[in-house]
């Protein structure tokens, strides 16, 4: 690891280290999505298990989209993914449970139907190695999910896991808006083609389309409906998967309702739906291909992300869900706050725009570490490192939202350290970062992933993070 040159003589350089977690581990809160940070979760466990993983619940792609569309409720895809990564792997039974919950049903409807019934009836070979208490607990919620899906589909005698037709539900389209505060629109946004949008959305039918689904996603959906609580479902599967009790998986919004993410572009365009923002599709239910070369660019840079109504006729109305109190509590007490790498506007910012998040982070004296991506994507094409910082600051300040809820905090009140993957594609404009008050910019060893490009080397990343935390703890001890 190395540090970027800085005009400040007080700029701290990193050194490679591997701190012993010991009996008193540091506590972290990590804002992330369900994919990019997963690659370092295993290595992070070797440093500390006292981690609060804060995840958005607005994903609307893949199997998550189908479950939400049919049964409603928040999206659990990112939560499912992180729970699986954190699950115990120390025993043969733990591995069997993880294998079972992580398994995806095949796309072929007949194969999926046969496999699903074998799983639900407890006769599938994948139950091998899973003891009766675990088996009956998991089966109970798979059965409950099946019953609920059947009820929501109107009792139609069609297979509920893979429908025999695709519902005539058009993909959300990009919509032009006009800025005019006198029109009565939310925050001065006037929708100029709302009727056209409603027509394109079309009617919905509660049947499942062909899409890969994991047993974990289906079981968690069943548990959420049974308990009428996402938090209770997460707690149950944290215990079933034997996730360390000090490791928390927290939805940034604690709700039993469906949440829809929207974004406003600099040119006034409004895009509805997380997947439409990051990886638009043609309406096919095939697994999402996230290869950068296959994703068209946005017509304009993203100005802000916000939450949109999922009910009623006015689907373009902005709503303001409350942040999960457990997230605010953790933010107030952890030793380090981390903004993980990943899709900036659809994985990280949905957790930052909520009232209370910026207020707590800005008040903390602790490491506030941003992990810069190694490559750009549709959301951040042309961004430099300082552009990422500006976007995070704007999200936490809610700069472009309701002016009554805006903050005016400086970037350095939210971020004080940036970790950069070596040979990454994102330009690191040190002078602009210094002007933002961010002087601690540390270069970390990287590896090349054939699918996504340059990413952090997991061990080097955790070593760098440990060094930053240790440095702050030393300062705190000196002051004390």
GROMACS .gro file of C-alpha atoms in nm, residues 30-33 54-58 252 261-263 303-307 338-355 357-358 388 390-398:
model
   48
   30UNK     CA    1  -2.064  -0.062   0.636
   31UNK     CA    2  -2.297   0.096   0.381
   32UNK     CA    3  -2.303  -0.137   0.081
   33UNK     CA    4  -2.510  -0.319  -0.175
   54UNK     CA    5  -2.646  -0.171   0.624
   55UNK     CA    6  -2.822  -0.264   0.301
   56UNK     CA    7  -3.087  -0.102   0.081
   57UNK     CA    8  -3.426  -0.269   0.031
   58UNK     CA    9  -3.514  -0.113  -0.305
  252UNK     CA   10  -3.164   0.074   0.606
  261UNK     CA   11  -3.609   0.394  -0.594
  262UNK     CA   12  -3.608   0.676  -0.845
  263UNK     CA   13  -3.346   0.913  -0.976
  303UNK     CA   14  -2.840   1.451  -0.991
  304UNK     CA   15  -3.002   1.267  -0.702
  305UNK     CA   16  -3.179   0.949  -0.598
  306UNK     CA   17  -3.500   0.942  -0.397
  307UNK     CA   18  -3.788   0.714  -0.303
  338UNK     CA   19  -1.733   0.265   0.577
  339UNK     CA   20  -1.888   0.355   0.242
  340UNK     CA   21  -1.818   0.040   0.042
  341UNK     CA   22  -1.738   0.008  -0.325
  342UNK     CA   23  -2.026  -0.074  -0.555
  343UNK     CA   24  -2.293   0.104  -0.756
  344UNK     CA   25  -2.278   0.454  -0.610
  345UNK     CA   26  -2.631   0.575  -0.675
  346UNK     CA   27  -2.825   0.249  -0.643
  347UNK     CA   28  -2.632   0.062  -0.372
  348UNK     CA   29  -2.480   0.330  -0.149
  349UNK     CA   30  -2.683   0.651  -0.185
  350UNK     CA   31  -3.026   0.493  -0.112
  351UNK     CA   32  -2.901   0.445   0.244
  352UNK     CA   33  -2.757   0.796   0.270
  353UNK     CA   34  -3.051   1.013   0.160
  354UNK     CA   35  -3.268   0.928   0.460
  355UNK     CA   36  -3.326   1.191   0.727
  357UNK     CA   37  -2.817   0.956   0.849
  358UNK     CA   38  -2.621   1.268   0.754
  388UNK     CA   39  -1.780   1.043  -0.590
  390UNK     CA   40  -1.947   1.526  -0.407
  391UNK     CA   41  -2.224   1.275  -0.481
  392UNK     CA   42  -2.198   1.120  -0.133
  393UNK     CA   43  -2.195   1.465   0.028
  394UNK     CA   44  -2.499   1.575  -0.172
  395UNK     CA   45  -2.684   1.256  -0.075
  396UNK     CA   46  -2.610   1.296   0.296
  397UNK     CA   47  -2.691   1.668   0.284
  398UNK     CA   48  -3.005   1.593   0.077
   0.00000   0.00000   0.00000
